[in-house]
Coordinates of C-alpha atoms in Angstrom, one line a residue:
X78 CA 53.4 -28.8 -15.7
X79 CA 50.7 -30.5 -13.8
X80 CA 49.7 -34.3 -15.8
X81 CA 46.3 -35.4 -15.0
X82 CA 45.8 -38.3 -17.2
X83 CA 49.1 -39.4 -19.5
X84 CA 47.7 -42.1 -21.6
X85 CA 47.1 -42.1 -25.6
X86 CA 43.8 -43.5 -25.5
X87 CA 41.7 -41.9 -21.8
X88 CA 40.9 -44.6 -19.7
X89 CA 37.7 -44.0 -18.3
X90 CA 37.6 -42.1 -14.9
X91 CA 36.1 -45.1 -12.6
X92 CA 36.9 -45.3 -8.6
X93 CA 38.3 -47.9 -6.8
X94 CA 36.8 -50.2 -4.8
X95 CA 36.6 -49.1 -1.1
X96 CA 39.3 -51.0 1.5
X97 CA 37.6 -53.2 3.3
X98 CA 35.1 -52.2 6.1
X99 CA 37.5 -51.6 9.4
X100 CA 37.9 -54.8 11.2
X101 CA 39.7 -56.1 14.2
X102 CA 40.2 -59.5 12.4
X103 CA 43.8 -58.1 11.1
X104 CA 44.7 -57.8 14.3
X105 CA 43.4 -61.0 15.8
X106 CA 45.2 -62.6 13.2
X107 CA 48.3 -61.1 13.8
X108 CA 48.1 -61.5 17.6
X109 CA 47.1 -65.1 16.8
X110 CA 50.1 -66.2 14.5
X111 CA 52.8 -64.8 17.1
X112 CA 51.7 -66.7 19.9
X113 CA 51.8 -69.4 18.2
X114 CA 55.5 -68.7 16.5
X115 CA 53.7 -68.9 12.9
X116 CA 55.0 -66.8 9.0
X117 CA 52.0 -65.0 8.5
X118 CA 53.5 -62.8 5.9
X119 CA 56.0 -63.5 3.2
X120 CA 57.7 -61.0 1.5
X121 CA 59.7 -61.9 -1.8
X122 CA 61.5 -59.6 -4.3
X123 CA 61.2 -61.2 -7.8
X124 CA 64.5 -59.9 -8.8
X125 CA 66.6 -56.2 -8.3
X126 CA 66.4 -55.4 -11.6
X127 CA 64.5 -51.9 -12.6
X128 CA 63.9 -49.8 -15.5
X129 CA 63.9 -46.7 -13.1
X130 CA 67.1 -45.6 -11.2
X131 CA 65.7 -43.7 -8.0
X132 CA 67.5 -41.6 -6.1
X133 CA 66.5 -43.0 -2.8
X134 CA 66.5 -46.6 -3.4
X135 CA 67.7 -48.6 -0.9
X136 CA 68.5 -51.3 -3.7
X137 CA 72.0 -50.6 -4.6
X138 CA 72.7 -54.3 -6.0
X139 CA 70.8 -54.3 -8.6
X140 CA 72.5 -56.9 -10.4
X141 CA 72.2 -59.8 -7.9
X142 CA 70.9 -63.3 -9.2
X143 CA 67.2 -64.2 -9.2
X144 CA 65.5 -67.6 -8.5
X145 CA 63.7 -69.7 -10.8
X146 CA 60.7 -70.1 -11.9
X147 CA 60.1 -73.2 -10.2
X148 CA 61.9 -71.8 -7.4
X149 CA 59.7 -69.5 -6.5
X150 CA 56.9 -71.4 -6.8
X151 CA 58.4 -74.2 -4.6
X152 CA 59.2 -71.2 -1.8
X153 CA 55.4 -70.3 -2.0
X154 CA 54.5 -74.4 -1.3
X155 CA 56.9 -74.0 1.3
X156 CA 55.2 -70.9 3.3
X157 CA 51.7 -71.8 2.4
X158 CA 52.5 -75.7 4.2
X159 CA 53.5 -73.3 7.3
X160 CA 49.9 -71.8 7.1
X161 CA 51.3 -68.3 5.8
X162 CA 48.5 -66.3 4.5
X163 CA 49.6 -63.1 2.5
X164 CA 52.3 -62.6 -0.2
X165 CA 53.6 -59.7 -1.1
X166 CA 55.8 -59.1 -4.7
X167 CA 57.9 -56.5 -5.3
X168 CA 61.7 -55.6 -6.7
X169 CA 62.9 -54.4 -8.7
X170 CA 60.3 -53.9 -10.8
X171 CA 58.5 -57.3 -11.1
X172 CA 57.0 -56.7 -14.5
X173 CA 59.8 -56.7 -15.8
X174 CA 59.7 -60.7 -15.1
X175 CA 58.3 -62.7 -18.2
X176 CA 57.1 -65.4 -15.6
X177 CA 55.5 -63.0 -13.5
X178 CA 52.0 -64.3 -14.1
X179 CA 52.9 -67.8 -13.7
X180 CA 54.1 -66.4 -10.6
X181 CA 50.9 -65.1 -9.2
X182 CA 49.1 -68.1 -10.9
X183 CA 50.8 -70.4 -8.4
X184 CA 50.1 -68.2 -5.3
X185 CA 46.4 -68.1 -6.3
X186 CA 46.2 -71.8 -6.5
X187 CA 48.1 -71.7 -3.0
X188 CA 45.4 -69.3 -2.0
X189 CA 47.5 -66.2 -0.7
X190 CA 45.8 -62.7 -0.1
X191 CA 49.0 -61.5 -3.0
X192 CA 50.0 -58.1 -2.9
X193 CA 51.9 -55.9 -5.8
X194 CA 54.6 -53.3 -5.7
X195 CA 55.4 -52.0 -8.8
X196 CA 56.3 -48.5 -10.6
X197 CA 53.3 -49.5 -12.8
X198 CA 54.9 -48.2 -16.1
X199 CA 55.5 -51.3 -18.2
X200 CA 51.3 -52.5 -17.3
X201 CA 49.3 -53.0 -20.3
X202 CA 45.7 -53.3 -20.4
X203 CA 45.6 -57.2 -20.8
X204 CA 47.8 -57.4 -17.7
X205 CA 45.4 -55.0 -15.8
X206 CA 42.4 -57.7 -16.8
X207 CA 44.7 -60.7 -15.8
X208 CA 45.3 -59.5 -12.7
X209 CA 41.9 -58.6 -12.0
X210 CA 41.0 -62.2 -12.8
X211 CA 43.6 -63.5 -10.1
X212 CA 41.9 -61.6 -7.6
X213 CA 44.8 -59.4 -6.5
X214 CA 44.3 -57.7 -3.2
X215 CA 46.1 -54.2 -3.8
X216 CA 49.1 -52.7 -5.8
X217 CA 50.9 -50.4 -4.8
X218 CA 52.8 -47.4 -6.8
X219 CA 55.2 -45.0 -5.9
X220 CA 54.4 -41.4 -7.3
X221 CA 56.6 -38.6 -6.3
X222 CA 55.1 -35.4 -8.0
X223 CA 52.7 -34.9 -10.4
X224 CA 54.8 -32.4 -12.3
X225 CA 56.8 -34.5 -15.0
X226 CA 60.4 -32.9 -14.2
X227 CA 59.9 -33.1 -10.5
X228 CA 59.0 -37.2 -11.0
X229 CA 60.7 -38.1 -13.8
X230 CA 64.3 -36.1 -12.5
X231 CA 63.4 -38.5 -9.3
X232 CA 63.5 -41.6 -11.2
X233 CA 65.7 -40.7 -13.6
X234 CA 63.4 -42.0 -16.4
X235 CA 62.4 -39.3 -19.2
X236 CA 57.8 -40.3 -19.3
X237 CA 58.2 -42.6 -16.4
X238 CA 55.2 -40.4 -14.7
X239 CA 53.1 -40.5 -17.7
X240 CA 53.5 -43.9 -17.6
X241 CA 53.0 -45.1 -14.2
X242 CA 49.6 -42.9 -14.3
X243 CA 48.5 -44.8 -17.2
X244 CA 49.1 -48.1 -15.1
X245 CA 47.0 -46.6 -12.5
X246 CA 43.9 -45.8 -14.8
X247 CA 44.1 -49.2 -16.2
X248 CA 44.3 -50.9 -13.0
X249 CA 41.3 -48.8 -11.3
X250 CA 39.4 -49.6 -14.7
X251 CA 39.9 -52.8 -14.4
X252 CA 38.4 -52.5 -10.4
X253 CA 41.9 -53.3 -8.7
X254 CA 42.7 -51.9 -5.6
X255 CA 45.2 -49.4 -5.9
X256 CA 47.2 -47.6 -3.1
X257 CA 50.2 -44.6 -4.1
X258 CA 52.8 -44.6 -2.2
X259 CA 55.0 -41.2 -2.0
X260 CA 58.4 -40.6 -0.3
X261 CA 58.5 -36.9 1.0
X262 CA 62.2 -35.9 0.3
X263 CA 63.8 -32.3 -0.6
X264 CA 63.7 -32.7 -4.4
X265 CA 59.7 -32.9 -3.9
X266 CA 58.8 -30.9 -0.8
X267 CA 56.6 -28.9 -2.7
X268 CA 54.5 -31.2 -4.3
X269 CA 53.5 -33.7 -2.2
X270 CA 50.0 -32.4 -1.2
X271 CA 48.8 -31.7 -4.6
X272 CA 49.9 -35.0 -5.1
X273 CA 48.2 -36.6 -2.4
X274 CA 44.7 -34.7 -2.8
X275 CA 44.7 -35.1 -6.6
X276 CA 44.6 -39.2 -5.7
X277 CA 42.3 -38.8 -2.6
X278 CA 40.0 -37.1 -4.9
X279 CA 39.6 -39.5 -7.0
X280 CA 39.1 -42.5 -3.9
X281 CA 42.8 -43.8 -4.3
X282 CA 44.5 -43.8 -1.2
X283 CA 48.3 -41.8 -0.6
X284 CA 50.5 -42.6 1.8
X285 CA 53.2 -39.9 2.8
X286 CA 56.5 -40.6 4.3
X287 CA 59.3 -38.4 4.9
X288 CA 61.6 -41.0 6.5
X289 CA 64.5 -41.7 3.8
X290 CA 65.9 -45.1 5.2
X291 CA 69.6 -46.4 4.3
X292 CA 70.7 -48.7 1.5
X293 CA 70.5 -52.7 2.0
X294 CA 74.6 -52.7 1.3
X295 CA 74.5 -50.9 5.0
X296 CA 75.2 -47.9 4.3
X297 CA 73.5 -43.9 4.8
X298 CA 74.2 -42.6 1.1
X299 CA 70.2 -41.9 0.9
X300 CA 70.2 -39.9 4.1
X301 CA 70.9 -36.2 2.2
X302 CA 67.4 -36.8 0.8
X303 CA 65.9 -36.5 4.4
X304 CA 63.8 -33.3 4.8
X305 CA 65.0 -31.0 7.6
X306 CA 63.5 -31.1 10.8
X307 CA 60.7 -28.1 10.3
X308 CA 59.5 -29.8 7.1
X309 CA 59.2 -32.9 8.7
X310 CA 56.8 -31.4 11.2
X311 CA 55.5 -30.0 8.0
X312 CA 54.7 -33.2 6.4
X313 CA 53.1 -34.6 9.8
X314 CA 50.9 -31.4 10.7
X315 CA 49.5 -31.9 6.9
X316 CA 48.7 -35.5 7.5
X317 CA 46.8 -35.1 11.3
X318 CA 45.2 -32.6 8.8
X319 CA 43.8 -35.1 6.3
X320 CA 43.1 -37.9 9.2
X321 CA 41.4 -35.3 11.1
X322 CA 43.2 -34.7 14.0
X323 CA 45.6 -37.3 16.5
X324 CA 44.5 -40.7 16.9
X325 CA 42.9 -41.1 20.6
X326 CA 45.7 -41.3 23.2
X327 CA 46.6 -44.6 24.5
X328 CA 48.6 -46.3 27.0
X329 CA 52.1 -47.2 25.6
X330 CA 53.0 -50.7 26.4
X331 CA 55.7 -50.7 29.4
X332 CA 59.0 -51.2 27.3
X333 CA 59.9 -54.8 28.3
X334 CA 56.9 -56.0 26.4
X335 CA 57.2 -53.0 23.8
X336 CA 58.3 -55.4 20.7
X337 CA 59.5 -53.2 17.9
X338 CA 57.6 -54.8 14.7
X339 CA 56.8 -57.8 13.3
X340 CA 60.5 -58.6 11.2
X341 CA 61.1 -62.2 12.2
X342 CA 57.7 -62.6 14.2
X343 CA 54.9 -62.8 11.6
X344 CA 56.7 -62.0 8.8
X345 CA 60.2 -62.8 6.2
X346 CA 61.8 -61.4 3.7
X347 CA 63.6 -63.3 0.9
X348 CA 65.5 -61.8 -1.4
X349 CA 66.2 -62.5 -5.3
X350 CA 69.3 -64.7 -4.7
X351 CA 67.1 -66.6 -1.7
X352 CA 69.3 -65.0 1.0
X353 CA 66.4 -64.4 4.1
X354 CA 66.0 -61.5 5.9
X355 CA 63.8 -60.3 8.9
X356 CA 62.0 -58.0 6.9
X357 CA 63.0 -56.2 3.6
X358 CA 64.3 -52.8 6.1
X359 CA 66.7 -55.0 8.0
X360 CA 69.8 -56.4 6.0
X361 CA 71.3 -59.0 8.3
X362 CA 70.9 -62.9 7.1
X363 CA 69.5 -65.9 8.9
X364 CA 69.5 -67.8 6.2
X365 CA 69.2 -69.0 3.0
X366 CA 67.0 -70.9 0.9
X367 CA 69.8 -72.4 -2.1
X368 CA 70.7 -74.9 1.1
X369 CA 67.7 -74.3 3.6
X370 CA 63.9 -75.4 3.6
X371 CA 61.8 -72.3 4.7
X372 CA 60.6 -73.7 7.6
X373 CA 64.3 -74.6 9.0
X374 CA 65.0 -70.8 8.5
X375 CA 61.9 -70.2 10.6
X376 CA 62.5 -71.8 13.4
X377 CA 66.7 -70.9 14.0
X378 CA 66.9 -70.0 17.5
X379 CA 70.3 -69.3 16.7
X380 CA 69.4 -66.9 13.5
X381 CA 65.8 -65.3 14.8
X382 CA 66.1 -65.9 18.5
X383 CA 67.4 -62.5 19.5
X384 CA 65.4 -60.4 16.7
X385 CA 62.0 -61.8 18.3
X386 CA 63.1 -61.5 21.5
X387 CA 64.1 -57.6 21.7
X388 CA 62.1 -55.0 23.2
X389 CA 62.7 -51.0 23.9
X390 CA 64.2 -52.0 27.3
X391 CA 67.1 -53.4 25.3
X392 CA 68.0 -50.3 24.0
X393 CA 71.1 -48.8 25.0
X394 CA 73.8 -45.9 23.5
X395 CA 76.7 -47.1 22.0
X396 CA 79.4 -48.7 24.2
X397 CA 77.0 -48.8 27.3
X398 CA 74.0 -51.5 28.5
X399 CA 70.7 -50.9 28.3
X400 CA 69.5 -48.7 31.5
X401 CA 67.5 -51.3 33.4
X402 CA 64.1 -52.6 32.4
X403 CA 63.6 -49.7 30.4
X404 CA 66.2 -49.1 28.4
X405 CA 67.1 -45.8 26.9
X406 CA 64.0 -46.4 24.3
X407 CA 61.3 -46.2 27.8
X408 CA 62.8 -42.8 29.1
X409 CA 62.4 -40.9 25.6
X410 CA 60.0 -38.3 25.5
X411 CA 58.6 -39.3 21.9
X412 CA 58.4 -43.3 22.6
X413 CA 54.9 -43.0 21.8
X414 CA 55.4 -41.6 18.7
X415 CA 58.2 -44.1 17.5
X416 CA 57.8 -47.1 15.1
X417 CA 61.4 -48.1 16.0
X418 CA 62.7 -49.9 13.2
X419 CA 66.0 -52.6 14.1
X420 CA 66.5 -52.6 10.3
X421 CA 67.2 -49.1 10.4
X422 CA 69.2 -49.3 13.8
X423 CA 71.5 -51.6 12.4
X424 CA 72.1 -50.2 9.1
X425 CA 73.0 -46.7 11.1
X426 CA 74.9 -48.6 13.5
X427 CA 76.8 -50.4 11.1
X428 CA 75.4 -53.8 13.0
X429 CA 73.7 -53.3 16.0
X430 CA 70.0 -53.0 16.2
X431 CA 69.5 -51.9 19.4
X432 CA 71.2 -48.2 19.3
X433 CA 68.4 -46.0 18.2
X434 CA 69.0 -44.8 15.1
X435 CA 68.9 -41.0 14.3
X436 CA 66.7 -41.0 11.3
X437 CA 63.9 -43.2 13.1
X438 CA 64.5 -40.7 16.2
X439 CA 63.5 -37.4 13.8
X440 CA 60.6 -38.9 12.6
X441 CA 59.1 -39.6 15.8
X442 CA 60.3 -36.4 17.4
X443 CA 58.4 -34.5 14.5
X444 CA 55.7 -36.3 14.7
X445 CA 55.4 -35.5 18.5
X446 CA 55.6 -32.2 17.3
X447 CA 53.2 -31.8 15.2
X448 CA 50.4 -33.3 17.8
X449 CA 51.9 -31.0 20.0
X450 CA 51.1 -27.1 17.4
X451 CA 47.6 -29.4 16.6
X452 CA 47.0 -29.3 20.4
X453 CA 47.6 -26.1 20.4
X454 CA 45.7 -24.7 17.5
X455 CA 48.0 -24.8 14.7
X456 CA 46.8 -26.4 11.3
X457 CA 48.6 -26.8 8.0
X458 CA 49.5 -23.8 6.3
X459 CA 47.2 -23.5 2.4
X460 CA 48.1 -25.5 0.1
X461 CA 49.9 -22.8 -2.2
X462 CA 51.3 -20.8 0.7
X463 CA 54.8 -19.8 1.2
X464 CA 55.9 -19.3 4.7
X465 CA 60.0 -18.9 6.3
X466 CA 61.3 -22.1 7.9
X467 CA 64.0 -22.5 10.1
X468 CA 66.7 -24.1 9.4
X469 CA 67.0 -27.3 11.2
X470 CA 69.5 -30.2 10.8
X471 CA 68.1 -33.5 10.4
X472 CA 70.9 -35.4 12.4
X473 CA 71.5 -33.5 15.6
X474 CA 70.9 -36.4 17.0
X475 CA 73.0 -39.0 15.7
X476 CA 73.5 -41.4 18.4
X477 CA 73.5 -38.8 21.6
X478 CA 70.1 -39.7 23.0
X479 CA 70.8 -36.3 25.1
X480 CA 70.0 -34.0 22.6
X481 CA 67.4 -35.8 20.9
X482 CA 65.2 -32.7 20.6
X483 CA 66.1 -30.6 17.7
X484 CA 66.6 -26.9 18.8
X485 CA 63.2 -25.0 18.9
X486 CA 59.9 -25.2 20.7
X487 CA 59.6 -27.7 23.6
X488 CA 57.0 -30.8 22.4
X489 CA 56.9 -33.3 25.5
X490 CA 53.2 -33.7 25.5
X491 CA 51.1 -36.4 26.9
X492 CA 51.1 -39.7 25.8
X493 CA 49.7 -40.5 22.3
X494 CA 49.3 -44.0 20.4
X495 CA 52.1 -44.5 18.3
X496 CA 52.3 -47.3 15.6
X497 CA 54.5 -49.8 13.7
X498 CA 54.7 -50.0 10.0
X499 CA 56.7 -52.7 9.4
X500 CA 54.7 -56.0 8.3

């Protein structure tokens, strides 16, 4: 069964404000801030706590401590003194703190661009106009499927679709940006592009992703939600499909001056329980804020140092160095493809971030792919059409950079610009 509006009462149908017009101020910004060594973004999870029980969430401590009130709100002085300028809240699901808008109260009056994450289902109309008051910048939601039984067996949460839907008409009522955020994984491979033109249609954007990452604990319980290598491709053929085609090639950056993301650059992570992370994908500590001012944490040499300081030419297989200036990262056939993540490297590695990790690897190898059949003529199959796939294996790769390539048709194409998500 396909739900198109949940809620009791119909909120009226209204669109969303557009994004902004495209800019290079972002990135001036953000080239800015990490010459000059400065938090640009600060990233805090309100608590771990959640109503929903996901089956890919990386949050597998969900009973960890949270910071206070005042806590919080002294972290936010704290970042904003440093000149940070965007905040982003998530969890656990951060509704379900009772201080939550004295919260976002304090990071107005601090003047942050703030940023939600949040399942959406526990949002009541007088929240929607609160938050529209404080100006938010965007909250996102993660929707798996529109069908009940595919979403709700996700989350584990009998009506936690209708719900969340009903927090997303009350927020786009209210004018709030809104962005949906969907994990492609094989309990919902057949529903993600209803899903994603159903919220396109109605001006709300959709991000796909069909990279299933590894728990914050370290470990790879999540990883037998990954998507096999054809429906990977899949996934990326359907989104060249909706951006219209590759991006315009570019040069890729040689890999001694290729820096992986912005974990520990521009951005930090800090957990419920104050423990400080590069980023919220990359569970190794460098610090922590019961016994450390922000700023201290900022400038470790001996806790950031070697996180801001790795490029691809570091990369190496386990047990060897890194091939000279560029590493085994520079030689690989889909660099320009890869948003290398170290968080996922060293959660797959068990501690290392510099051995490529095999789930980062598919993804860029089927994206290569899939620029590769668009090259060529292919498109995504319809919407509602049922075609044989192979079967692939999504870890042929594990760590043995030699057979990267999953068995099939050859992909080494030209160069194309890749990206990095993180921050």
């Amino acid at each position: 069964m396909k739900v198109e509006s949940m809620s009791s009462a119909p909120t009226p149908r209204v669109s969303p404000p557009p994004p902004p017009a495209a800019s290079g101020l972002d990135g001036r910004l953000k080239a800015l801030y990490q010459r000059q060594g400065r938090l640009m973004n600060l990233h805090l999870d309100l608590l771990y706590a959640c109503d929903l029980d996901c089956h890919h969430c990386y949050l597998d401590e969900k009973k960890r401590p949270q910071a206070s009130t005042a806590t919080i709100i002294d972290i936010l002085g704290q970042a904003a003194d440093m000149g940070a300028l965007q905040v982003l809240f998530s969890g656990g699901e951060i509704f379900l703190r009772k201080d939550l808008f004295t919260i976002l109260e304090a990071a107005r009056r601090l003047r942050f661009h703030i940023r939600l994450k949040t399942h959406g289902g526990n949002i009541t109309a007088g929240d929607a106009r609160r938050l529209r008051e404080l100006g938010i910048a965007q909250v996102d939601f993660s929707v798996y499927a529109l069908d009940p039984d595919v979403h709700d067996g996700f989350t584990q949460k009998r009506g936690s679709l209708e719900r969340t839907l009903r927090g997303i008409d009350l927020l786009v009522a209210e004018g709030l940006r809104v962005e949906v955020k969907c994990s492609v994984t094989t309990h919902n491979l057949g529903h993600y592009r209803e899903l994603n033109e159903h919220f396109e249609a109605r001006g709300i954007p959709c991000t796909l992703s069909a990279k299933i990452r590894g728990t914050n604990s370290v470990t790879t319980n999540t990883y037998d939600l990954n998507a096999d290598f054809e429906d990977k491709v899949e996934v990326e053929l359907y989104r060249l499909g909706q951006a219209g085609g590759p991006r315009t090639p570019g040069v890729a950056p040689a890999p001694t001056e290729s820096y992986f993301c912005s974990a520990g650059r521009t951005m930090i992570y800090v957990a419920p329980d104050l423990e400080v992370y590069p980023c919220v994908a990359y569970p190794r500590p460098v610090g922590d804020l019961n016994v450390q001012r922000l700023a201290d944490v900022w400038r470790s040499e001996a806790a950031l140092a070697d996180v801001r300081r790795s490029t691809r030419a570091d990369t190496h297989l386990p047990g060897e160095s890194a091939p000279p200036t560029v590493g085994i990262c520079g030689t690989c056939p889909a660099r320009s493809q890869c948003s290398y993540c170290p968080g996922s490297a060293y959660i797959e590695s068990a501690g290392d971030a510099l051995i490529p990790p095999a789930v980062v690897c598919a993804a860029a190898f089927a994206k290569l792919e899939a620029v590769t059949r668009w090259e060529g003529g292919e498109r995504p199959t319809p919407l509602h059409a049922t075609t044989a796939k192979a079967t692939r294996s999504l870890f042929p790769i594990a760590v043995n950079l030699g057979v990267l390539r999953p068995a099939g048709p050859t992909a080494h194409g030209g160069e194309h610009a890749g990206g990095c998500s993180c921050g």
